[in-house]
Short mmCIF file of C-alpha atoms in Angstrom, two decimals:
data_model
loop_
_atom_site.label_atom_id
_atom_site.label_comp_id
_atom_site.label_asym_id
_atom_site.label_seq_id
_atom_site.Cartn_x
_atom_site.Cartn_y
_atom_site.Cartn_z
CA MET A 1 -0.12 -0.58 -0.06
CA ASN A 2 3.09 1.88 -0.44
CA ASP A 3 2.78 2.00 -4.40
CA PRO A 4 1.16 6.09 -4.77
CA HIS A 5 0.16 3.77 -7.73
CA PHE A 6 -1.85 0.78 -5.36
CA TRP A 7 -5.78 2.70 -4.93
CA TRP A 8 -5.38 4.10 -8.75
CA TYR A 9 -4.64 -0.07 -9.60
CA VAL A 10 -7.84 -0.54 -7.85
CA THR A 11 -9.37 2.32 -8.47
CA ARG A 12 -8.84 0.89 -12.45
CA ALA A 13 -9.92 -2.76 -11.76
CA SER A 14 -12.73 -3.12 -9.57
CA ALA A 15 -14.41 -0.61 -12.12
CA VAL A 16 -14.30 -3.02 -14.85
CA LEU A 17 -14.77 -6.26 -12.94
CA ALA A 18 -18.06 -3.81 -11.14
CA TRP A 19 -18.79 -3.14 -14.50
CA ILE A 20 -18.17 -6.73 -16.53
CA VAL A 21 -20.57 -8.39 -13.56
CA MET A 22 -23.38 -6.33 -13.76
CA THR A 23 -23.88 -7.26 -17.23
CA VAL A 24 -23.46 -11.21 -16.44
CA ALA A 25 -26.40 -10.69 -13.97
CA VAL A 26 -28.38 -8.72 -16.39
CA LEU A 27 -27.38 -11.71 -18.95
CA TRP A 28 -28.60 -14.10 -16.16
CA GLY A 29 -31.84 -12.66 -15.82
CA ILE A 30 -32.61 -12.54 -19.10
CA LEU A 31 -31.59 -16.77 -18.88
CA LEU A 32 -34.16 -16.87 -16.13
CA SER A 33 -36.62 -14.92 -18.17
CA THR A 34 -36.21 -17.64 -21.19
CA ARG A 35 -36.23 -20.51 -19.25
CA VAL A 36 -33.77 -21.60 -21.88
CA PHE A 37 -32.78 -24.58 -18.97
CA ARG A 38 -33.63 -26.47 -16.96
CA GLY A 39 -32.75 -25.52 -13.31
CA ALA A 40 -30.71 -28.53 -11.34
CA ASP A 41 -33.88 -29.12 -9.12
CA ASN A 42 -35.62 -25.96 -9.27
CA PRO A 43 -35.03 -22.34 -9.83
CA ALA A 44 -34.56 -21.10 -6.40
CA TRP A 45 -30.22 -21.90 -6.76
CA LEU A 46 -30.96 -20.06 -10.37
CA GLN A 47 -32.18 -17.20 -8.48
CA ASP A 48 -30.04 -16.66 -5.63
CA LEU A 49 -26.61 -17.01 -8.78
CA HIS A 50 -28.31 -14.67 -10.00
CA ARG A 51 -29.19 -12.24 -6.91
CA PHE A 52 -25.57 -13.59 -5.51
CA LEU A 53 -23.82 -11.38 -8.62
CA GLY A 54 -25.91 -8.02 -8.54
CA GLY A 55 -24.94 -8.26 -4.95
CA LEU A 56 -21.44 -8.94 -6.04
CA ALA A 57 -21.28 -5.85 -8.60
CA LEU A 58 -22.84 -3.45 -5.84
CA THR A 59 -19.15 -4.62 -3.88
CA LEU A 60 -17.57 -3.97 -5.95
CA THR A 61 -18.77 -0.77 -7.26
CA GLY A 62 -18.63 0.28 -3.54
CA ILE A 63 -14.90 -0.54 -3.90
CA HIS A 64 -14.74 1.72 -6.21
CA MET A 65 -15.68 4.28 -5.00
CA VAL A 66 -13.47 3.71 -1.18
CA SER A 67 -10.48 3.44 -3.59
CA LEU A 68 -11.74 6.56 -5.67
CA MET A 69 -11.57 8.73 -1.92
CA LEU A 70 -7.99 7.05 -1.06
CA ASP A 71 -6.72 7.46 -3.43
CA PRO A 72 -3.74 10.29 -2.85
CA TRP A 73 -4.02 11.87 -6.46
CA LEU A 74 -8.05 12.25 -6.77
CA ALA A 75 -8.63 12.36 -3.24
CA MET A 76 -12.16 12.94 -3.70
CA PRO A 77 -14.54 13.69 -0.98
CA LEU A 78 -17.83 11.59 -0.17
CA ASP A 79 -20.18 14.14 -1.25
CA GLN A 80 -19.03 14.18 -4.68
CA LEU A 81 -19.41 10.59 -4.79
CA LEU A 82 -22.60 10.54 -3.53
CA VAL A 83 -23.96 13.98 -5.53
CA PRO A 84 -24.33 13.98 -9.49
CA LEU A 85 -22.79 16.73 -11.15
CA ILE A 86 -21.23 18.48 -8.01
CA ALA A 87 -17.55 16.96 -8.94
CA GLU A 88 -14.67 19.19 -9.74
CA TYR A 89 -13.70 16.12 -12.18
CA ARG A 90 -15.27 15.70 -14.50
CA PRO A 91 -18.54 15.83 -12.98
CA VAL A 92 -21.14 14.92 -15.73
CA PRO A 93 -19.00 11.40 -16.30
CA VAL A 94 -18.67 11.08 -12.53
CA ALA A 95 -22.85 12.42 -12.54
CA LEU A 96 -23.53 9.28 -15.04
CA GLY A 97 -21.42 6.93 -12.72
CA ILE A 98 -23.52 7.70 -10.07
CA LEU A 99 -26.68 7.27 -11.18
CA ALA A 100 -25.85 4.27 -12.02
CA PHE A 101 -24.87 2.43 -8.30
CA TYR A 102 -28.15 4.40 -7.34
CA VAL A 103 -29.72 1.97 -9.45
CA LEU A 104 -27.65 -1.14 -8.62
CA LEU A 105 -28.36 -0.54 -5.45
CA ALA A 106 -32.54 -0.07 -6.05
CA VAL A 107 -32.02 -3.12 -7.57
CA GLN A 108 -30.17 -4.99 -5.97
CA LEU A 109 -32.47 -3.82 -2.78
CA THR A 110 -35.67 -4.14 -5.04
CA SER A 111 -34.57 -7.85 -5.08
CA LEU A 112 -34.66 -8.71 -1.86
CA VAL A 113 -38.52 -7.72 -0.91
CA MET A 114 -40.30 -8.52 -4.01
CA ASN A 115 -42.88 -10.30 -2.81
CA ARG A 116 -44.06 -7.31 -0.41
CA LEU A 117 -43.86 -4.54 -4.41
CA PRO A 118 -45.99 -4.66 -6.79
CA ARG A 119 -44.35 -6.71 -9.56
CA ARG A 120 -45.11 -3.84 -11.82
CA PHE A 121 -43.21 -1.68 -9.61
CA TRP A 122 -40.79 -4.18 -9.07
CA LYS A 123 -39.77 -4.37 -13.29
CA ALA A 124 -39.86 -1.08 -13.15
CA VAL A 125 -37.37 -0.87 -11.14
CA HIS A 126 -35.79 -3.73 -12.74
CA TYR A 127 -35.37 -2.53 -16.34
CA LEU A 128 -33.39 0.71 -14.59
CA SER A 129 -30.53 -1.93 -15.23
CA TYR A 130 -30.11 -2.32 -18.79
CA VAL A 131 -29.74 1.24 -18.60
CA ALA A 132 -26.67 1.29 -15.80
CA VAL A 133 -24.97 -1.23 -17.69
CA LEU A 134 -24.53 1.53 -20.87
CA ALA A 135 -24.29 4.75 -18.44
CA VAL A 136 -21.37 2.72 -17.41
CA ALA A 137 -19.70 2.45 -20.60
CA VAL A 138 -20.26 6.48 -21.26
CA HIS A 139 -18.79 6.60 -17.64
CA GLY A 140 -15.81 4.68 -18.10
CA ALA A 141 -14.97 5.95 -21.23
CA LEU A 142 -15.01 9.72 -20.75
CA ALA A 143 -13.86 9.81 -16.65
CA GLY A 144 -12.00 6.87 -16.54
CA THR A 145 -7.63 6.47 -18.01
CA ASP A 146 -8.41 3.11 -20.02
CA ALA A 147 -10.51 4.01 -22.43
CA GLY A 148 -7.87 4.60 -25.14
CA ALA A 149 -6.22 1.16 -24.16
CA VAL A 150 -6.58 -1.88 -26.84
CA TRP A 151 -7.91 -4.36 -23.70
CA TYR A 152 -10.50 -1.68 -22.36
CA GLN A 153 -11.92 -1.52 -25.92
CA LEU A 154 -12.17 -4.78 -26.43
CA VAL A 155 -14.39 -5.44 -23.36
CA ALA A 156 -16.22 -1.80 -24.04
CA THR A 157 -17.33 -3.50 -27.04
CA VAL A 158 -18.22 -6.92 -26.27
CA ILE A 159 -20.33 -5.60 -22.90
CA VAL A 160 -22.61 -3.00 -24.87
CA THR A 161 -23.33 -5.49 -27.74
CA ALA A 162 -23.87 -7.66 -25.17
CA SER A 163 -26.26 -5.08 -23.21
CA VAL A 164 -27.34 -4.38 -26.35
CA LEU A 165 -28.84 -7.04 -27.62
CA ALA A 166 -30.40 -8.08 -24.23
CA LEU A 167 -32.09 -5.34 -24.31
CA ALA A 168 -33.42 -6.06 -27.74
CA VAL A 169 -34.82 -9.23 -26.26
CA ARG A 170 -35.47 -8.19 -23.46
CA LEU A 171 -38.48 -5.70 -25.06
CA VAL A 172 -39.39 -8.93 -27.38
CA MET A 173 -40.19 -10.92 -25.33
CA ALA A 174 -42.24 -7.70 -23.01
CA ARG A 175 -44.52 -7.84 -26.13
CA ARG A 176 -45.29 -10.87 -27.58
CA ALA A 177 -46.02 -11.21 -23.62
CA ARG A 178 -48.67 -8.62 -24.23
CA SER A 179 -49.56 -9.58 -27.77
CA ALA A 180 -50.51 -13.00 -26.43
CA SER A 181 -51.88 -11.36 -23.51
CA ALA A 182 -54.34 -9.56 -26.15
CA ALA A 183 -54.71 -12.52 -28.31
CA SER A 184 -55.96 -14.68 -25.41
CA ASN A 185 -58.31 -11.66 -23.85
CA PRO A 186 -57.06 -12.80 -20.75
CA THR A 187 -60.03 -12.08 -18.03
CA PRO A 188 -58.36 -10.49 -14.92
CA VAL A 189 -59.48 -12.73 -11.49
CA LEU A 190 -62.00 -10.80 -8.91
CA GLY A 191 -59.45 -8.93 -6.42
CA GLY A 192 -56.31 -10.38 -8.36
CA ALA A 193 -54.45 -6.85 -7.54
CA GLY A 194 -55.04 -7.40 -4.10
CA VAL A 195 -53.10 -11.14 -3.74
CA VAL A 196 -49.33 -10.98 -4.49
CA PRO A 197 -46.77 -13.87 -5.72
CA SER A 198 -46.07 -16.42 -3.05
CA LEU A 199 -43.01 -17.25 -2.19
CA ALA A 200 -42.13 -19.89 -4.66
CA GLU A 201 -43.44 -17.81 -7.52
CA ALA A 202 -41.59 -16.25 -10.14
CA ASN A 203 -43.61 -16.07 -12.69
CA PRO A 204 -43.04 -12.92 -15.32
CA ALA A 205 -47.23 -13.49 -16.14
CA ASP A 206 -49.84 -12.75 -13.78
CA PRO A 207 -50.41 -15.76 -11.69
CA LEU A 208 -54.78 -14.85 -11.47
CA THR A 209 -55.22 -14.45 -15.20
CA VAL A 210 -57.46 -16.42 -16.83
CA ARG A 211 -56.86 -18.20 -19.52
CA ARG A 212 -58.13 -20.27 -22.24
CA MET A 213 -57.02 -24.03 -22.29
CA ARG A 214 -57.70 -26.26 -24.73
CA VAL A 215 -57.89 -30.29 -24.30
CA ILE A 216 -55.73 -31.59 -26.66
CA ALA A 217 -55.26 -34.77 -25.34
CA LYS A 218 -57.11 -37.38 -22.83
CA HIS A 219 -56.72 -40.84 -22.14
CA PRO A 220 -56.46 -43.06 -18.71
CA VAL A 221 -53.76 -43.83 -16.91
CA ALA A 222 -55.14 -45.63 -13.88
CA ASP A 223 -58.39 -47.23 -12.78
CA GLY A 224 -60.92 -44.35 -11.84
CA VAL A 225 -57.76 -41.41 -12.74
CA VAL A 226 -57.47 -39.48 -16.34
CA ARG A 227 -55.05 -37.32 -17.84
CA LEU A 228 -55.36 -33.89 -19.67
CA ARG A 229 -53.56 -32.56 -21.89
CA LEU A 230 -53.84 -28.45 -22.15
CA ALA A 231 -52.64 -26.08 -24.11
CA ARG A 232 -53.73 -23.14 -24.86
CA VAL A 233 -56.18 -21.50 -27.38
CA ASP A 234 -53.64 -18.96 -28.65
CA GLY A 235 -51.20 -21.07 -29.42
CA GLN A 236 -48.05 -19.21 -26.85
CA PRO A 237 -46.82 -21.50 -25.05
CA ILE A 238 -47.44 -21.91 -21.30
CA ASP A 239 -46.17 -19.35 -18.82
CA PRO A 240 -43.01 -20.87 -17.08
CA TRP A 241 -43.91 -22.49 -14.40
CA TYR A 242 -41.80 -24.78 -12.08
CA ALA A 243 -41.94 -28.67 -10.22
CA GLY A 244 -44.19 -28.70 -7.62
CA ALA A 245 -47.40 -26.32 -9.08
CA HIS A 246 -50.71 -26.66 -9.60
CA MET A 247 -53.53 -25.29 -11.96
CA THR A 248 -57.33 -23.64 -11.25
CA LEU A 249 -59.93 -24.87 -14.27
CA ARG A 250 -63.29 -22.77 -13.83
CA LEU A 251 -65.40 -25.25 -15.21
CA PRO A 252 -68.80 -24.56 -17.16
CA ILE A 253 -70.94 -26.02 -14.11
CA GLY A 254 -69.95 -23.77 -11.73
CA ILE A 255 -66.91 -24.58 -9.52
CA GLU A 256 -63.21 -24.11 -8.92
CA ARG A 257 -60.86 -27.19 -8.82
CA GLN A 258 -57.21 -26.89 -8.31
CA TYR A 259 -55.05 -29.91 -10.03
CA SER A 260 -50.85 -30.28 -9.54
CA LEU A 261 -48.79 -30.11 -12.87
CA CYS A 262 -47.76 -33.96 -13.74
CA SER A 263 -45.84 -32.58 -16.89
CA ASP A 264 -42.34 -32.04 -17.48
CA PRO A 265 -41.94 -27.95 -16.64
CA ALA A 266 -39.38 -27.51 -19.40
CA ASP A 267 -42.05 -28.49 -22.62
CA ARG A 268 -43.87 -25.26 -22.43
CA ASN A 269 -46.01 -26.18 -25.68
CA HIS A 270 -48.82 -28.08 -22.84
CA VAL A 271 -49.18 -29.28 -19.21
CA ASP A 272 -50.33 -32.28 -18.15
CA ILE A 273 -53.01 -33.00 -14.75
CA ALA A 274 -53.98 -36.53 -13.44
CA VAL A 275 -57.58 -36.20 -12.05
CA LEU A 276 -58.97 -38.70 -9.74
CA ARG A 277 -62.19 -39.79 -10.06
CA ALA A 278 -63.42 -38.62 -6.49
CA GLU A 279 -66.39 -36.74 -6.28
CA PRO A 280 -69.98 -36.72 -6.16
CA ALA A 281 -71.80 -37.00 -9.47
CA GLY A 282 -72.15 -33.12 -11.39
CA ALA A 283 -69.00 -31.88 -9.64
CA GLY A 284 -65.42 -31.48 -10.83
CA SER A 285 -63.92 -34.67 -11.16
CA THR A 286 -66.16 -36.19 -12.58
CA TYR A 287 -67.64 -33.49 -15.33
CA LEU A 288 -63.74 -34.30 -16.23
CA HIS A 289 -63.82 -37.61 -16.79
CA ASP A 290 -67.92 -37.82 -18.43
CA VAL A 291 -68.37 -34.97 -20.24
CA VAL A 292 -65.35 -33.42 -21.27
CA GLU A 293 -64.07 -34.13 -25.10
CA LEU A 294 -60.92 -33.38 -26.72
CA GLY A 295 -60.62 -30.14 -28.65
CA ASP A 296 -63.59 -28.53 -25.71
CA GLU A 297 -61.90 -25.05 -24.24
CA LEU A 298 -61.98 -24.50 -20.11
CA ASP A 299 -60.70 -21.33 -18.51
CA ALA A 300 -57.85 -21.72 -16.35
CA ILE A 301 -55.88 -19.48 -13.63
CA GLY A 302 -52.11 -20.10 -13.08
CA PRO A 303 -49.62 -21.70 -12.82
CA ARG A 304 -49.20 -20.92 -9.16
CA ASN A 305 -47.14 -22.86 -7.03
CA HIS A 306 -46.64 -23.38 -3.14
CA PHE A 307 -44.81 -26.43 -2.98
CA PRO A 308 -41.99 -25.91 -4.52
CA LEU A 309 -38.65 -28.16 -5.46
CA GLU A 310 -35.51 -26.43 -3.67
CA ALA A 311 -32.44 -27.66 -4.15
CA ALA A 312 -30.82 -31.09 -1.72
CA HIS A 313 -28.14 -33.37 -2.56
CA ASP A 314 -30.50 -36.22 -1.44
CA TYR A 315 -34.39 -36.48 -1.90
CA LEU A 316 -37.03 -39.27 -0.74
CA PHE A 317 -40.04 -38.66 -2.34
CA ILE A 318 -43.20 -40.48 -0.63
CA ALA A 319 -46.82 -40.28 -2.50
CA GLY A 320 -49.85 -41.59 -2.17
CA GLY A 321 -52.04 -42.52 -4.89
CA ILE A 322 -53.18 -39.50 -7.03
CA GLY A 323 -50.79 -37.77 -4.89
CA ILE A 324 -48.43 -38.89 -7.43
CA THR A 325 -48.87 -35.72 -9.72
CA PRO A 326 -46.76 -33.01 -8.44
CA ILE A 327 -44.37 -35.58 -7.48
CA ARG A 328 -43.58 -37.59 -11.45
CA ALA A 329 -43.00 -33.23 -11.98
CA MET A 330 -40.29 -33.48 -9.78
CA ILE A 331 -38.82 -36.34 -10.38
CA GLU A 332 -38.87 -34.95 -14.19
CA ALA A 333 -37.14 -31.60 -12.91
CA LEU A 334 -34.04 -33.03 -11.11
CA PRO A 335 -30.94 -33.67 -13.61
CA PRO A 336 -29.85 -36.88 -14.10
CA THR A 337 -27.20 -36.27 -12.22
CA ARG A 338 -29.27 -35.81 -8.95
CA THR A 339 -30.15 -38.84 -5.71
CA TRP A 340 -33.15 -39.18 -5.11
CA ARG A 341 -35.35 -42.31 -4.23
CA LEU A 342 -39.52 -42.62 -4.90
CA LEU A 343 -41.88 -44.32 -2.65
CA TYR A 344 -44.87 -44.78 -3.92
CA LEU A 345 -48.01 -46.12 -2.03
CA GLY A 346 -51.63 -46.89 -2.50
CA ARG A 347 -54.34 -49.59 -2.32
CA THR A 348 -53.79 -51.68 -5.21
CA ARG A 349 -51.69 -51.10 -8.44
CA SER A 350 -54.59 -50.31 -10.64
CA GLN A 351 -54.73 -47.06 -8.98
CA LEU A 352 -51.43 -45.47 -9.42
CA ALA A 353 -50.66 -43.74 -12.15
CA PHE A 354 -48.01 -43.48 -13.90
CA ALA A 355 -46.25 -46.56 -11.45
CA ALA A 356 -45.03 -48.78 -14.59
CA GLU A 357 -43.76 -45.86 -16.79
CA LEU A 358 -42.16 -44.48 -13.53
CA GLU A 359 -40.71 -48.08 -12.44
CA GLN A 360 -39.46 -48.76 -17.01
CA ARG A 361 -37.58 -45.33 -16.85
CA TYR A 362 -36.21 -45.33 -12.97
CA GLY A 363 -35.96 -49.46 -12.23
CA ASP A 364 -34.41 -49.21 -8.61
CA ARG A 365 -35.25 -45.79 -7.65
CA VAL A 366 -39.20 -46.82 -7.24
CA GLN A 367 -40.21 -48.26 -4.86
CA ILE A 368 -44.31 -49.54 -4.94
CA VAL A 369 -46.36 -50.48 -2.31
CA ALA A 370 -49.64 -51.76 -3.41
CA GLY A 371 -52.13 -52.94 -0.35
CA ASP A 372 -53.23 -55.54 -3.01
CA GLU A 373 -49.06 -57.01 -3.19
CA ARG A 374 -48.33 -57.01 0.55
CA SER A 375 -49.81 -57.21 3.83
CA ARG A 376 -48.56 -55.70 6.24
CA ARG A 377 -48.01 -51.56 6.03
CA ILE A 378 -44.40 -50.09 5.17
CA ASP A 379 -42.88 -48.00 8.72
CA LEU A 380 -43.04 -44.60 7.06
CA ALA A 381 -41.08 -43.68 10.42
CA GLN A 382 -38.07 -46.35 9.80
CA VAL A 383 -37.72 -45.57 5.88
CA ILE A 384 -37.37 -42.15 6.77
CA SER A 385 -35.51 -42.67 9.48
CA ALA A 386 -33.10 -44.22 7.38
CA THR A 387 -32.15 -41.66 5.16
CA GLY A 388 -29.32 -39.33 5.99
CA PRO A 389 -29.53 -35.62 7.04
CA ALA A 390 -29.25 -34.31 4.20
CA THR A 391 -32.19 -35.52 2.67
CA ALA A 392 -35.11 -33.67 1.93
CA VAL A 393 -38.16 -35.73 1.81
CA TYR A 394 -40.72 -34.42 -0.60
CA ALA A 395 -44.47 -35.73 0.41
CA CYS A 396 -48.17 -35.24 -0.87
CA GLY A 397 -50.86 -37.57 -1.06
CA SER A 398 -53.90 -38.19 2.00
CA SER A 399 -53.49 -36.90 5.20
CA THR A 400 -53.23 -39.51 7.08
CA LEU A 401 -50.50 -40.02 5.27
CA LEU A 402 -48.82 -36.44 6.03
CA ASP A 403 -48.90 -36.49 9.35
CA ASP A 404 -47.07 -39.82 9.82
CA VAL A 405 -44.48 -37.81 7.07
CA GLU A 406 -44.07 -34.95 9.12
CA ARG A 407 -44.47 -36.84 12.81
CA ALA A 408 -41.29 -38.73 11.35
CA THR A 409 -39.35 -36.16 9.81
CA PRO A 410 -37.26 -32.97 11.03
CA ARG A 411 -39.39 -29.92 9.92
CA GLU A 412 -36.36 -28.66 8.41
CA ARG A 413 -36.06 -31.80 5.81
CA CYS A 414 -39.81 -32.18 5.03
CA HIS A 415 -42.17 -30.45 2.48
CA THR A 416 -45.31 -31.56 1.99
CA GLU A 417 -48.77 -30.46 0.33
CA ARG A 418 -52.94 -31.50 1.38
CA PHE A 419 -55.73 -31.96 -1.44
CA ILE A 420 -57.90 -31.83 2.33
CA ALA A 421 -56.65 -29.50 4.78
CA ALA A 422 -55.68 -30.34 7.58
CA ASP A 423 -57.56 -29.48 10.63
CA ARG A 424 -55.96 -26.65 12.89
CA ALA A 425 -58.80 -24.63 13.69
CA THR A 426 -59.63 -27.61 16.37
CA GLY A 427 -59.45 -25.68 20.15
CA VAL A 428 -58.48 -22.38 19.33
CA GLU A 429 -61.04 -19.33 20.55
CA ARG A 430 -61.90 -18.03 16.86
CA ALA A 431 -61.86 -14.06 18.48
CA PRO A 432 -63.45 -10.66 16.74
CA VAL A 433 -60.85 -8.53 14.95
CA THR A 434 -60.36 -5.29 13.26
CA VAL A 435 -59.17 -5.49 9.67
CA ILE A 436 -57.93 -2.61 8.17
CA ALA A 437 -58.17 -2.24 4.20
CA GLN A 438 -55.05 -0.35 3.50
CA ARG A 439 -55.02 1.00 0.14
CA SER A 440 -59.21 0.93 0.68
CA GLY A 441 -59.19 3.36 3.48
CA ARG A 442 -61.89 0.61 5.05
CA SER A 443 -62.19 -0.14 8.61
CA ILE A 444 -64.22 -3.68 8.80
CA ALA A 445 -64.82 -5.13 12.74
CA VAL A 446 -65.14 -8.93 11.87
CA PRO A 447 -67.37 -10.93 14.11
CA ALA A 448 -66.18 -14.66 15.84
CA ASP A 449 -68.25 -16.09 13.71
CA GLN A 450 -67.39 -14.86 10.42
CA SER A 451 -63.93 -15.32 8.52
CA ILE A 452 -62.04 -12.06 7.39
CA LEU A 453 -62.75 -13.59 3.54
CA ALA A 454 -66.33 -13.22 3.90
CA ALA A 455 -66.10 -10.05 5.89
CA LEU A 456 -64.46 -8.32 3.05
CA GLN A 457 -66.65 -9.35 0.54
CA GLY A 458 -68.70 -8.29 2.76
CA ALA A 459 -67.79 -4.94 2.19
CA GLY A 460 -67.65 -5.09 -1.11
CA LEU A 461 -63.44 -5.50 -1.34
CA PRO A 462 -62.77 -7.81 -4.04
CA VAL A 463 -60.41 -10.63 -3.02
CA ALA A 464 -60.45 -13.74 -4.81
CA THR A 465 -61.50 -17.15 -3.36
CA SER A 466 -61.88 -20.58 -4.95
CA CYS A 467 -61.57 -23.78 -1.98
CA GLY A 468 -62.40 -22.26 0.59
CA THR A 469 -60.77 -24.18 2.93
CA GLY A 470 -57.06 -23.16 3.17
CA VAL A 471 -55.21 -25.38 1.22
CA CYS A 472 -55.77 -23.67 -2.62
CA GLY A 473 -53.69 -20.31 -1.70
CA THR A 474 -56.12 -18.23 -4.00
CA CYS A 475 -57.04 -15.67 -1.51
CA GLU A 476 -53.52 -15.10 -0.36
CA THR A 477 -53.50 -11.53 1.49
CA ARG A 478 -50.32 -9.47 1.71
CA VAL A 479 -50.35 -8.24 5.59
CA LEU A 480 -48.74 -4.59 6.61
CA ARG A 481 -49.52 -4.82 10.15
CA GLY A 482 -50.22 -7.11 12.95
CA THR A 483 -49.67 -10.65 13.15
CA PRO A 484 -52.34 -13.63 11.45
CA LEU A 485 -53.00 -16.76 13.09
CA HIS A 486 -52.47 -19.11 9.99
CA LEU A 487 -55.08 -21.86 10.09
CA ASP A 488 -54.50 -22.84 6.82
CA SER A 489 -52.25 -25.63 4.63
CA VAL A 490 -51.12 -24.58 2.33
CA MET A 491 -47.85 -23.29 3.29
CA PRO A 492 -45.13 -23.24 6.55
CA ASP A 493 -46.49 -20.43 8.70
CA ALA A 494 -42.69 -19.62 9.14
CA ASP A 495 -42.79 -18.69 5.32
CA LYS A 496 -46.08 -17.36 5.03
CA ASP A 497 -44.48 -14.70 7.91
CA GLU A 498 -41.27 -13.99 6.29
CA VAL A 499 -42.84 -12.99 2.82
CA GLY A 500 -46.47 -11.53 5.27
CA VAL A 501 -48.80 -12.75 3.47
CA PHE A 502 -51.90 -14.64 5.02
CA TYR A 503 -54.74 -16.96 3.82
CA PRO A 504 -58.22 -15.04 4.89
CA CYS A 505 -60.88 -18.07 4.68
CA VAL A 506 -59.91 -19.86 7.24
CA SER A 507 -56.95 -17.59 9.44
CA ARG A 508 -57.65 -15.33 12.24
CA ALA A 509 -55.35 -12.80 13.79
CA ARG A 510 -52.85 -12.91 16.92
CA THR A 511 -53.78 -9.07 17.28
CA PRO A 512 -56.76 -7.46 18.26
CA GLU A 513 -55.89 -5.28 14.61
CA LEU A 514 -55.13 -6.61 10.86
CA VAL A 515 -54.16 -4.24 8.58
CA LEU A 516 -54.09 -5.94 5.04
CA ASP A 517 -52.80 -4.98 1.10
CA VAL A 518 -56.06 -4.55 -0.29
#
């Protein structure tokens, strides 16, 4: 550090590295939005890498600014590094660098709280990152000392060209998305503006938009189970989705039902659902089995995801009956080298959808446990206890099965999805609560014997709903102040508290007042 040129070298190196990393972060974001690759297990680590690159670029920018203050030749004061157009040294180029720093900081901070922000605002801030990259190019060319060097000109050419192409691709994608939306004439679900994306969602499209879907294939896959293949009527690709997602179908008989997607998330030409005939005549599953034919059109909402597949070294999948549907999509999404095992349980082998296909494709990784083939019940606790501490357990099936899995699995390794809500209200004292609808400026007194959802809708406030039992997650609502009492079965309570949401169809409040974003 005694070298008088030390801080000059630090300034140059940190500036160029920050510019390169910032550009890579922008390009990585383009790759994520286009879904040109399948995630290793799930997009979580891809999103984490994207955020890491943005954070690294911000850190390098900070080093660059500190080095400018410590450089004995320049010795820029802090105010000239933070306030545009007051710098004594080349004020306009320096101002561009300062503005780029603020944009990078805004992008990083809003990404950390993206689930708490309006989607349009977050995207608008994010789009500024393209401007920041180009502003840094001008800043470096006019304020730096290396603009005439051949190596710098090569780096600048590559970065600027890549940034311009990335921006063009992003604009074309946005235009295509708007054109597809207009062509399909989507209808927003009642109250969609009051619902925020769930923790796991990364869809660029509004998850509460209704799209017209056509049945392009239909055939049985087990006794009492039929698979439907759905494609968009407008011919556009399915909105990006990830393993564990579900779609809500609005049926012409006046009901909505949620179905897990069981196809490959990388194939966006269509989605598959498998429907078990399990309802009374005239209800959802019977309608899809007996009435819907090839070429019929249905309204669909989603995909949405409250059962995300997170990256892990090893997986144990446990499926009970029709619970195989999200598990099959998870298996499809895993890279071939990932270690996993499937335990698939059911009353009879003939009722287990995709059983033969899974055994044929994956061999010993798949264990079928059918009640008509063995007399003894499998000991789930023993199976789970035999797994390693790094094994993530994913289970979907009956309430009895999931209760057993949750009792035997450490909470940090346990991931479940329920088709029927767990009874979490027994023994809970239901107290009156005052709900403040902040955006609407309304105060609603909710008596103990009325659900918060019913009170909101009774007051004319639009909140989307579907199942009404705390399973589907359609009524997801952001909590601004107060403490909710979670009584739903959508996702772990800690995850809901992390992103600040609750489900008013069944949940209550621990505090006398809740302030909601409706």
